[in-house]
Short mmCIF file of N, CA, C and O in Angstrom, two decimals:
data_model
loop_
_atom_site.label_atom_id
_atom_site.label_comp_id
_atom_site.label_asym_id
_atom_site.label_seq_id
_atom_site.Cartn_x
_atom_site.Cartn_y
_atom_site.Cartn_z
N MET I 1 -35.67 35.98 22.24
CA MET I 1 -36.94 36.65 22.28
C MET I 1 -36.75 38.12 21.92
O MET I 1 -36.38 38.42 20.83
N ALA I 2 -36.95 39.02 22.91
CA ALA I 2 -36.91 40.45 22.60
C ALA I 2 -35.99 41.19 23.56
O ALA I 2 -35.77 40.76 24.69
N LEU I 3 -35.49 42.32 23.08
CA LEU I 3 -34.77 43.25 23.95
C LEU I 3 -35.81 44.26 24.44
O LEU I 3 -36.44 44.95 23.64
N VAL I 4 -35.99 44.31 25.76
CA VAL I 4 -37.03 45.13 26.37
C VAL I 4 -36.39 46.21 27.23
O VAL I 4 -35.51 45.91 28.04
N LEU I 5 -36.85 47.44 27.08
CA LEU I 5 -36.48 48.51 27.98
C LEU I 5 -37.62 48.70 28.96
O LEU I 5 -38.75 49.00 28.55
N LEU I 6 -37.35 48.49 30.23
CA LEU I 6 -38.34 48.64 31.29
C LEU I 6 -38.06 49.92 32.06
O LEU I 6 -36.95 50.10 32.58
N LEU I 7 -39.04 50.81 32.11
CA LEU I 7 -38.95 52.04 32.89
C LEU I 7 -39.97 51.95 34.02
O LEU I 7 -41.18 51.97 33.79
N GLU I 8 -39.47 51.81 35.23
CA GLU I 8 -40.32 51.70 36.42
C GLU I 8 -39.57 52.32 37.59
O GLU I 8 -38.42 51.98 37.84
N ASP I 9 -40.23 53.24 38.31
CA ASP I 9 -39.56 53.92 39.41
C ASP I 9 -39.76 53.26 40.77
O ASP I 9 -39.04 53.57 41.71
N ASP I 10 -40.67 52.33 40.88
CA ASP I 10 -40.86 51.59 42.13
C ASP I 10 -39.89 50.41 42.15
O ASP I 10 -39.99 49.52 41.29
N PRO I 11 -38.93 50.39 43.07
CA PRO I 11 -37.90 49.33 43.06
C PRO I 11 -38.48 47.92 43.15
O PRO I 11 -37.98 47.00 42.50
N TYR I 12 -39.52 47.73 43.94
CA TYR I 12 -40.13 46.41 44.07
C TYR I 12 -40.74 45.97 42.74
O TYR I 12 -40.50 44.86 42.27
N LEU I 13 -41.53 46.85 42.12
CA LEU I 13 -42.14 46.51 40.83
C LEU I 13 -41.08 46.34 39.75
O LEU I 13 -41.19 45.46 38.90
N GLN I 14 -40.05 47.18 39.79
CA GLN I 14 -38.97 47.06 38.81
C GLN I 14 -38.33 45.68 38.88
O GLN I 14 -38.13 45.02 37.86
N PHE I 15 -38.03 45.23 40.09
CA PHE I 15 -37.44 43.90 40.27
C PHE I 15 -38.40 42.81 39.80
O PHE I 15 -38.01 41.89 39.07
N THR I 16 -39.66 42.91 40.20
CA THR I 16 -40.66 41.89 39.86
C THR I 16 -40.87 41.80 38.35
O THR I 16 -40.87 40.70 37.78
N PHE I 17 -41.04 42.95 37.69
CA PHE I 17 -41.25 42.96 36.24
C PHE I 17 -40.00 42.46 35.51
O PHE I 17 -40.10 41.70 34.54
N THR I 18 -38.83 42.88 35.97
CA THR I 18 -37.58 42.44 35.34
C THR I 18 -37.44 40.93 35.41
O THR I 18 -37.12 40.28 34.40
N GLU I 19 -37.66 40.37 36.57
CA GLU I 19 -37.53 38.92 36.73
C GLU I 19 -38.55 38.16 35.88
O GLU I 19 -38.22 37.15 35.26
N ALA I 20 -39.77 38.64 35.83
CA ALA I 20 -40.81 37.99 35.02
C ALA I 20 -40.43 38.02 33.54
O ALA I 20 -40.57 37.00 32.82
N LEU I 21 -39.93 39.15 33.07
CA LEU I 21 -39.55 39.27 31.66
C LEU I 21 -38.33 38.41 31.35
O LEU I 21 -38.28 37.75 30.30
N ARG I 22 -37.36 38.37 32.24
CA ARG I 22 -36.18 37.53 32.03
C ARG I 22 -36.56 36.05 32.07
O ARG I 22 -36.06 35.26 31.26
N ASP I 23 -37.43 35.67 32.99
CA ASP I 23 -37.89 34.28 33.05
C ASP I 23 -38.62 33.88 31.77
O ASP I 23 -38.61 32.71 31.40
N ALA I 24 -39.23 34.86 31.10
CA ALA I 24 -39.92 34.59 29.84
C ALA I 24 -38.96 34.58 28.65
O ALA I 24 -39.38 34.39 27.51
N GLY I 25 -37.66 34.80 28.91
CA GLY I 25 -36.66 34.70 27.87
C GLY I 25 -36.22 36.01 27.24
O GLY I 25 -35.46 36.02 26.28
N HIS I 26 -36.69 37.12 27.76
CA HIS I 26 -36.34 38.42 27.20
C HIS I 26 -35.07 38.97 27.85
O HIS I 26 -34.78 38.69 29.02
N GLU I 27 -34.33 39.76 27.10
CA GLU I 27 -33.22 40.52 27.66
C GLU I 27 -33.82 41.85 28.11
O GLU I 27 -34.59 42.47 27.37
N VAL I 28 -33.49 42.30 29.32
CA VAL I 28 -34.14 43.48 29.89
C VAL I 28 -33.11 44.54 30.25
O VAL I 28 -32.14 44.28 30.95
N LEU I 29 -33.35 45.75 29.75
CA LEU I 29 -32.62 46.95 30.15
C LEU I 29 -33.52 47.67 31.14
O LEU I 29 -34.73 47.77 30.91
N VAL I 30 -32.95 48.18 32.22
CA VAL I 30 -33.76 48.76 33.29
C VAL I 30 -33.41 50.22 33.50
O VAL I 30 -32.25 50.61 33.50
N ALA I 31 -34.48 51.04 33.67
CA ALA I 31 -34.31 52.45 33.98
C ALA I 31 -35.30 52.84 35.07
O ALA I 31 -36.40 52.31 35.14
N SER I 32 -34.86 53.80 35.91
CA SER I 32 -35.70 54.25 37.01
C SER I 32 -36.30 55.64 36.78
O SER I 32 -37.15 56.07 37.54
N ASP I 33 -35.82 56.33 35.76
CA ASP I 33 -36.38 57.64 35.43
C ASP I 33 -36.23 57.90 33.93
O ASP I 33 -35.59 57.13 33.21
N ASN I 34 -36.84 58.98 33.48
CA ASN I 34 -36.83 59.29 32.05
C ASN I 34 -35.42 59.48 31.50
O ASN I 34 -35.12 59.02 30.39
N ASP I 35 -34.55 60.15 32.26
CA ASP I 35 -33.18 60.38 31.79
C ASP I 35 -32.44 59.07 31.57
O ASP I 35 -31.75 58.89 30.56
N GLU I 36 -32.56 58.14 32.52
CA GLU I 36 -31.92 56.83 32.37
C GLU I 36 -32.47 56.09 31.16
O GLU I 36 -31.72 55.46 30.41
N ALA I 37 -33.78 56.17 30.96
CA ALA I 37 -34.40 55.48 29.82
C ALA I 37 -33.90 56.06 28.50
O ALA I 37 -33.59 55.32 27.56
N MET I 38 -33.79 57.37 28.43
CA MET I 38 -33.29 57.98 27.19
C MET I 38 -31.83 57.65 26.96
O MET I 38 -31.41 57.46 25.81
N SER I 39 -31.05 57.55 28.02
CA SER I 39 -29.65 57.13 27.89
C SER I 39 -29.58 55.71 27.33
O SER I 39 -28.74 55.41 26.47
N GLU I 40 -30.43 54.83 27.82
CA GLU I 40 -30.47 53.46 27.29
C GLU I 40 -30.84 53.46 25.81
O GLU I 40 -30.30 52.69 25.02
N LEU I 41 -31.75 54.34 25.42
CA LEU I 41 -32.15 54.42 24.00
C LEU I 41 -31.02 54.94 23.12
O LEU I 41 -30.97 54.63 21.94
N ARG I 42 -30.11 55.72 23.69
CA ARG I 42 -28.95 56.18 22.92
C ARG I 42 -27.92 55.07 22.75
O ARG I 42 -27.15 55.08 21.80
N ARG I 43 -27.89 54.11 23.68
CA ARG I 43 -26.92 53.02 23.65
C ARG I 43 -27.43 51.77 22.95
O ARG I 43 -26.63 50.94 22.52
N SER I 44 -28.72 51.58 22.87
CA SER I 44 -29.26 50.32 22.35
C SER I 44 -30.55 50.57 21.57
O SER I 44 -31.08 51.68 21.58
N THR I 45 -31.01 49.53 20.92
CA THR I 45 -32.23 49.62 20.13
C THR I 45 -33.19 48.52 20.57
O THR I 45 -33.22 47.44 19.99
N PRO I 46 -33.97 48.78 21.61
CA PRO I 46 -34.88 47.76 22.10
C PRO I 46 -36.02 47.49 21.12
O PRO I 46 -36.37 48.35 20.30
N ASP I 47 -36.59 46.30 21.23
CA ASP I 47 -37.75 45.93 20.43
C ASP I 47 -39.04 46.46 21.05
O ASP I 47 -39.98 46.83 20.35
N VAL I 48 -39.07 46.45 22.38
CA VAL I 48 -40.27 46.83 23.13
C VAL I 48 -39.86 47.72 24.30
O VAL I 48 -38.87 47.45 24.96
N LEU I 49 -40.65 48.76 24.53
CA LEU I 49 -40.49 49.60 25.71
C LEU I 49 -41.69 49.35 26.61
O LEU I 49 -42.83 49.44 26.15
N VAL I 50 -41.43 49.01 27.85
CA VAL I 50 -42.49 48.86 28.86
C VAL I 50 -42.29 50.03 29.81
O VAL I 50 -41.32 50.08 30.56
N LEU I 51 -43.22 50.99 29.75
CA LEU I 51 -43.04 52.25 30.45
C LEU I 51 -44.14 52.49 31.47
O LEU I 51 -45.33 52.48 31.12
N ASP I 52 -43.73 52.73 32.71
CA ASP I 52 -44.67 53.21 33.72
C ASP I 52 -45.07 54.61 33.28
O ASP I 52 -44.21 55.47 33.07
N LEU I 53 -46.36 54.86 33.11
CA LEU I 53 -46.82 56.14 32.57
C LEU I 53 -46.42 57.31 33.47
O LEU I 53 -45.88 58.31 33.01
N MET I 54 -46.69 57.18 34.76
CA MET I 54 -46.37 58.26 35.70
C MET I 54 -45.06 57.90 36.38
O MET I 54 -45.01 57.00 37.21
N ILE I 55 -44.01 58.59 35.97
CA ILE I 55 -42.67 58.28 36.44
C ILE I 55 -42.15 59.46 37.24
O ILE I 55 -42.07 60.57 36.73
N ASN I 56 -41.86 59.23 38.52
CA ASN I 56 -41.42 60.30 39.42
C ASN I 56 -42.42 61.46 39.36
O ASN I 56 -43.58 61.26 39.66
N ASP I 57 -42.02 62.63 38.92
CA ASP I 57 -42.93 63.78 38.88
C ASP I 57 -43.45 64.08 37.48
O ASP I 57 -44.01 65.15 37.26
N GLY I 58 -43.27 63.17 36.55
CA GLY I 58 -43.68 63.45 35.18
C GLY I 58 -44.32 62.25 34.51
O GLY I 58 -44.81 61.34 35.17
N PHE I 59 -44.29 62.28 33.20
CA PHE I 59 -44.86 61.21 32.37
C PHE I 59 -43.77 60.60 31.50
O PHE I 59 -42.84 61.29 31.07
N SER I 60 -43.91 59.34 31.20
CA SER I 60 -42.94 58.65 30.34
C SER I 60 -43.23 58.83 28.86
O SER I 60 -42.53 58.26 28.03
N THR I 61 -44.22 59.62 28.52
CA THR I 61 -44.51 59.85 27.11
C THR I 61 -43.32 60.51 26.39
O THR I 61 -43.14 60.30 25.20
N ASP I 62 -42.50 61.25 27.14
CA ASP I 62 -41.30 61.84 26.54
C ASP I 62 -40.35 60.74 26.05
O ASP I 62 -39.74 60.87 24.98
N VAL I 63 -40.24 59.67 26.81
CA VAL I 63 -39.39 58.54 26.41
C VAL I 63 -39.97 57.87 25.17
O VAL I 63 -39.24 57.56 24.23
N ALA I 64 -41.26 57.65 25.17
CA ALA I 64 -41.91 57.03 24.01
C ALA I 64 -41.71 57.88 22.76
O ALA I 64 -41.39 57.35 21.69
N ASN I 65 -41.87 59.18 22.91
CA ASN I 65 -41.70 60.06 21.76
C ASN I 65 -40.25 60.10 21.28
O ASN I 65 -39.99 60.15 20.08
N TYR I 66 -39.30 60.04 22.18
CA TYR I 66 -37.89 59.98 21.80
C TYR I 66 -37.59 58.68 21.06
O TYR I 66 -36.82 58.66 20.10
N ALA I 67 -38.23 57.61 21.48
CA ALA I 67 -38.01 56.31 20.84
C ALA I 67 -38.49 56.28 19.39
O ALA I 67 -37.99 55.50 18.59
N VAL I 68 -39.43 57.13 19.04
CA VAL I 68 -39.89 57.20 17.65
C VAL I 68 -38.72 57.46 16.71
O VAL I 68 -38.65 56.93 15.61
N TYR I 69 -37.72 58.23 17.19
CA TYR I 69 -36.56 58.57 16.37
C TYR I 69 -35.35 57.68 16.65
O TYR I 69 -34.61 57.36 15.73
N SER I 70 -35.17 57.31 17.91
CA SER I 70 -33.97 56.54 18.25
C SER I 70 -34.15 55.03 18.05
O SER I 70 -33.17 54.33 17.82
N ALA I 71 -35.37 54.54 18.13
CA ALA I 71 -35.67 53.12 17.93
C ALA I 71 -37.02 53.02 17.24
O ALA I 71 -38.01 52.59 17.84
N PRO I 72 -37.10 53.44 15.97
CA PRO I 72 -38.39 53.58 15.30
C PRO I 72 -39.21 52.29 15.18
O PRO I 72 -40.43 52.34 15.05
N GLN I 73 -38.55 51.13 15.24
CA GLN I 73 -39.29 49.88 15.14
C GLN I 73 -39.89 49.47 16.48
O GLN I 73 -40.75 48.59 16.54
N ALA I 74 -39.46 50.10 17.57
CA ALA I 74 -39.89 49.70 18.91
C ALA I 74 -41.36 50.02 19.15
O ALA I 74 -41.86 51.07 18.74
N GLU I 75 -42.01 49.11 19.81
CA GLU I 75 -43.40 49.28 20.22
C GLU I 75 -43.41 49.63 21.70
O GLU I 75 -42.52 49.23 22.45
N VAL I 76 -44.44 50.35 22.14
CA VAL I 76 -44.52 50.80 23.53
C VAL I 76 -45.74 50.21 24.21
O VAL I 76 -46.84 50.25 23.68
N ILE I 77 -45.48 49.68 25.39
CA ILE I 77 -46.55 49.25 26.29
C ILE I 77 -46.47 50.15 27.51
O ILE I 77 -45.45 50.20 28.19
N PHE I 78 -47.53 50.90 27.74
CA PHE I 78 -47.60 51.73 28.93
C PHE I 78 -48.27 50.95 30.05
O PHE I 78 -49.18 50.15 29.80
N MET I 79 -47.82 51.18 31.28
CA MET I 79 -48.47 50.63 32.46
C MET I 79 -48.86 51.81 33.35
O MET I 79 -48.09 52.76 33.49
N THR I 80 -50.04 51.73 33.95
CA THR I 80 -50.47 52.82 34.81
C THR I 80 -51.41 52.32 35.89
O THR I 80 -52.21 51.43 35.66
N GLY I 81 -51.27 52.93 37.05
CA GLY I 81 -52.18 52.67 38.14
C GLY I 81 -53.15 53.82 38.32
O GLY I 81 -54.00 53.81 39.20
N SER I 82 -53.03 54.81 37.46
CA SER I 82 -53.89 55.99 37.57
C SER I 82 -55.14 55.81 36.71
O SER I 82 -55.21 54.93 35.86
N GLY I 83 -56.08 56.67 36.92
CA GLY I 83 -57.30 56.67 36.12
C GLY I 83 -57.21 57.63 34.94
O GLY I 83 -58.22 57.91 34.29
N LEU I 84 -56.00 58.11 34.65
CA LEU I 84 -55.83 59.03 33.52
C LEU I 84 -56.08 58.33 32.19
O LEU I 84 -55.80 57.15 32.04
N PHE I 85 -56.59 59.06 31.26
CA PHE I 85 -56.78 58.61 29.88
C PHE I 85 -57.65 57.34 29.79
O PHE I 85 -57.27 56.37 29.15
N PRO I 86 -58.83 57.35 30.39
CA PRO I 86 -59.66 56.14 30.40
C PRO I 86 -60.25 55.78 29.04
O PRO I 86 -60.70 54.66 28.84
N LYS I 87 -60.25 56.71 28.11
CA LYS I 87 -60.87 56.45 26.80
C LYS I 87 -59.85 56.31 25.69
O LYS I 87 -60.15 56.52 24.52
N GLY I 88 -58.62 55.97 26.04
CA GLY I 88 -57.61 55.73 25.03
C GLY I 88 -56.90 56.95 24.52
O GLY I 88 -56.21 56.89 23.50
N GLU I 89 -57.03 58.07 25.20
CA GLU I 89 -56.39 59.31 24.75
C GLU I 89 -54.88 59.15 24.63
O GLU I 89 -54.25 59.85 23.83
N LEU I 90 -54.32 58.26 25.40
CA LEU I 90 -52.87 58.04 25.38
C LEU I 90 -52.37 57.64 24.00
O LEU I 90 -51.27 57.99 23.60
N PHE I 91 -53.19 56.93 23.24
CA PHE I 91 -52.78 56.50 21.90
C PHE I 91 -52.63 57.68 20.95
O PHE I 91 -51.86 57.62 20.01
N GLY I 92 -53.33 58.75 21.21
CA GLY I 92 -53.18 59.96 20.42
C GLY I 92 -51.98 60.79 20.83
O GLY I 92 -51.48 61.60 20.06
N MET I 93 -51.51 60.58 22.05
CA MET I 93 -50.37 61.33 22.57
C MET I 93 -49.04 60.69 22.22
O MET I 93 -48.01 61.35 22.25
N SER I 94 -49.05 59.42 21.92
CA SER I 94 -47.82 58.69 21.65
C SER I 94 -48.05 57.77 20.46
O SER I 94 -48.78 56.78 20.58
N ARG I 95 -47.45 58.09 19.34
CA ARG I 95 -47.77 57.35 18.12
C ARG I 95 -47.23 55.93 18.08
O ARG I 95 -47.64 55.14 17.23
N ASN I 96 -46.34 55.55 18.98
CA ASN I 96 -45.84 54.18 19.01
C ASN I 96 -46.44 53.36 20.15
O ASN I 96 -46.03 52.24 20.38
N ALA I 97 -47.44 53.92 20.84
CA ALA I 97 -48.13 53.19 21.91
C ALA I 97 -48.99 52.08 21.29
O ALA I 97 -49.73 52.33 20.34
N ARG I 98 -48.84 50.88 21.81
CA ARG I 98 -49.64 49.75 21.30
C ARG I 98 -50.60 49.20 22.33
O ARG I 98 -51.66 48.74 21.99
N LEU I 99 -50.21 49.26 23.60
CA LEU I 99 -51.04 48.72 24.66
C LEU I 99 -50.93 49.57 25.91
O LEU I 99 -49.90 50.20 26.14
N VAL I 100 -51.98 49.54 26.71
CA VAL I 100 -51.95 50.13 28.04
C VAL I 100 -52.41 49.05 29.01
O VAL I 100 -53.51 48.51 28.87
N LEU I 101 -51.54 48.72 29.95
CA LEU I 101 -51.88 47.75 31.00
C LEU I 101 -52.17 48.53 32.27
O LEU I 101 -51.43 49.44 32.64
N ARG I 102 -53.26 48.16 32.93
CA ARG I 102 -53.63 48.81 34.18
C ARG I 102 -53.05 48.05 35.35
O ARG I 102 -53.12 46.82 35.41
N LYS I 103 -52.44 48.77 36.27
CA LYS I 103 -51.89 48.16 37.48
C LYS I 103 -53.03 47.88 38.44
O LYS I 103 -53.98 48.66 38.49
N PRO I 104 -52.96 46.81 39.19
CA PRO I 104 -51.86 45.86 39.27
C PRO I 104 -51.81 44.98 38.03
O PRO I 104 -52.83 44.47 37.57
N VAL I 105 -50.61 44.82 37.50
CA VAL I 105 -50.39 44.03 36.29
C VAL I 105 -50.08 42.60 36.68
O VAL I 105 -49.24 42.35 37.54
N LYS I 106 -50.76 41.66 36.06
CA LYS I 106 -50.46 40.25 36.26
C LYS I 106 -49.24 39.90 35.43
O LYS I 106 -49.12 40.31 34.27
N MET I 107 -48.32 39.16 36.01
CA MET I 107 -47.06 38.86 35.32
C MET I 107 -47.28 38.09 34.03
O MET I 107 -46.63 38.36 33.03
N ASP I 108 -48.24 37.15 34.00
CA ASP I 108 -48.48 36.41 32.76
C ASP I 108 -49.07 37.32 31.69
O ASP I 108 -48.79 37.17 30.51
N GLU I 109 -49.85 38.32 32.11
CA GLU I 109 -50.39 39.28 31.15
C GLU I 109 -49.26 40.13 30.57
O GLU I 109 -49.19 40.34 29.35
N LEU I 110 -48.36 40.58 31.42
CA LEU I 110 -47.22 41.38 30.95
C LEU I 110 -46.36 40.59 29.97
O LEU I 110 -46.06 41.07 28.87
N THR I 111 -45.98 39.38 30.33
CA THR I 111 -45.09 38.60 29.47
C THR I 111 -45.77 38.21 28.16
O THR I 111 -45.14 38.20 27.11
N THR I 112 -47.06 37.92 28.22
CA THR I 112 -47.80 37.59 27.00
C THR I 112 -47.88 38.79 26.07
O THR I 112 -47.67 38.67 24.86
N MET I 113 -48.16 39.96 26.61
CA MET I 113 -48.29 41.16 25.79
C MET I 113 -46.94 41.58 25.20
O MET I 113 -46.86 41.98 24.05
N VAL I 114 -45.86 41.45 25.98
CA VAL I 114 -44.53 41.77 25.45
C VAL I 114 -44.19 40.82 24.31
O VAL I 114 -43.70 41.24 23.26
N ALA I 115 -44.44 39.53 24.49
CA ALA I 115 -44.16 38.56 23.43
C ALA I 115 -44.99 38.86 22.18
O ALA I 115 -44.49 38.79 21.05
N HIS I 116 -46.24 39.21 22.37
CA HIS I 116 -47.13 39.51 21.24
C HIS I 116 -46.63 40.74 20.47
O HIS I 116 -46.53 40.71 19.24
N VAL I 117 -46.32 41.80 21.18
CA VAL I 117 -45.85 43.03 20.54
C VAL I 117 -44.49 42.80 19.88
O VAL I 117 -44.25 43.24 18.77
N ALA I 118 -43.60 42.09 20.57
CA ALA I 118 -42.27 41.81 20.01
C ALA I 118 -42.37 40.97 18.75
O ALA I 118 -41.61 41.17 17.81
N ASP I 119 -43.30 40.05 18.71
CA ASP I 119 -43.48 39.22 17.51
C ASP I 119 -43.84 40.09 16.31
O ASP I 119 -43.35 39.87 15.22
N GLY I 120 -44.66 41.10 16.53
CA GLY I 120 -45.01 42.02 15.45
C GLY I 120 -43.82 42.82 14.98
O GLY I 120 -43.64 43.07 13.80
N VAL I 121 -42.96 43.23 15.91
CA VAL I 121 -41.74 43.98 15.56
C VAL I 121 -40.83 43.12 14.71
O VAL I 121 -40.29 43.56 13.70
N HIS I 122 -40.65 41.87 15.10
CA HIS I 122 -39.73 40.99 14.38
C HIS I 122 -40.25 40.59 13.00
O HIS I 122 -39.49 40.13 12.18
N ARG I 123 -41.55 40.77 12.75
CA ARG I 123 -42.09 40.43 11.44
C ARG I 123 -42.17 41.62 10.49
O ARG I 123 -42.61 41.48 9.37
N LEU I 124 -41.76 42.79 10.96
CA LEU I 124 -41.80 43.96 10.07
C LEU I 124 -40.80 43.78 8.93
O LEU I 124 -39.71 43.25 9.14
N PRO I 125 -41.17 44.20 7.72
CA PRO I 125 -40.22 44.10 6.62
C PRO I 125 -39.03 45.02 6.84
O PRO I 125 -39.16 46.08 7.46
N ALA I 126 -37.90 44.63 6.33
CA ALA I 126 -36.69 45.46 6.45
C ALA I 126 -36.85 46.74 5.65
O ALA I 126 -37.49 46.76 4.59
N ALA I 127 -36.30 47.81 6.17
CA ALA I 127 -36.37 49.11 5.47
C ALA I 127 -35.50 49.04 4.22
O ALA I 127 -34.45 48.41 4.20
N VAL I 128 -35.97 49.69 3.19
CA VAL I 128 -35.25 49.70 1.92
C VAL I 128 -34.51 50.99 1.77
O VAL I 128 -34.87 52.01 2.16
#
């Protein structure tokens, strides 16, 4: 399936999302903060990034923006429990953002959206 980088700072949600994605056949890299996520991006090239928007005291948009250069084919799915950016402003802030899931996230919704986005990544033509 896909190589997924999951950035989630809540240990319970991190475990739950990781297990759901692995059960769906994805390989999952896990990070608890922006620094860990960027380190993972330096070591690997994920197909999909699943990023908790509000991570610790900041935003994960920095990770998404770094991925534009380190993993340019990667698509980003943001997850948020906040009411920020209700009109899609997030898509203007992060050029690789494809979806925003509102928490609480249903596991079947998460796995379906990751598979959908990953399928698009795998069908991109090779760079010349």
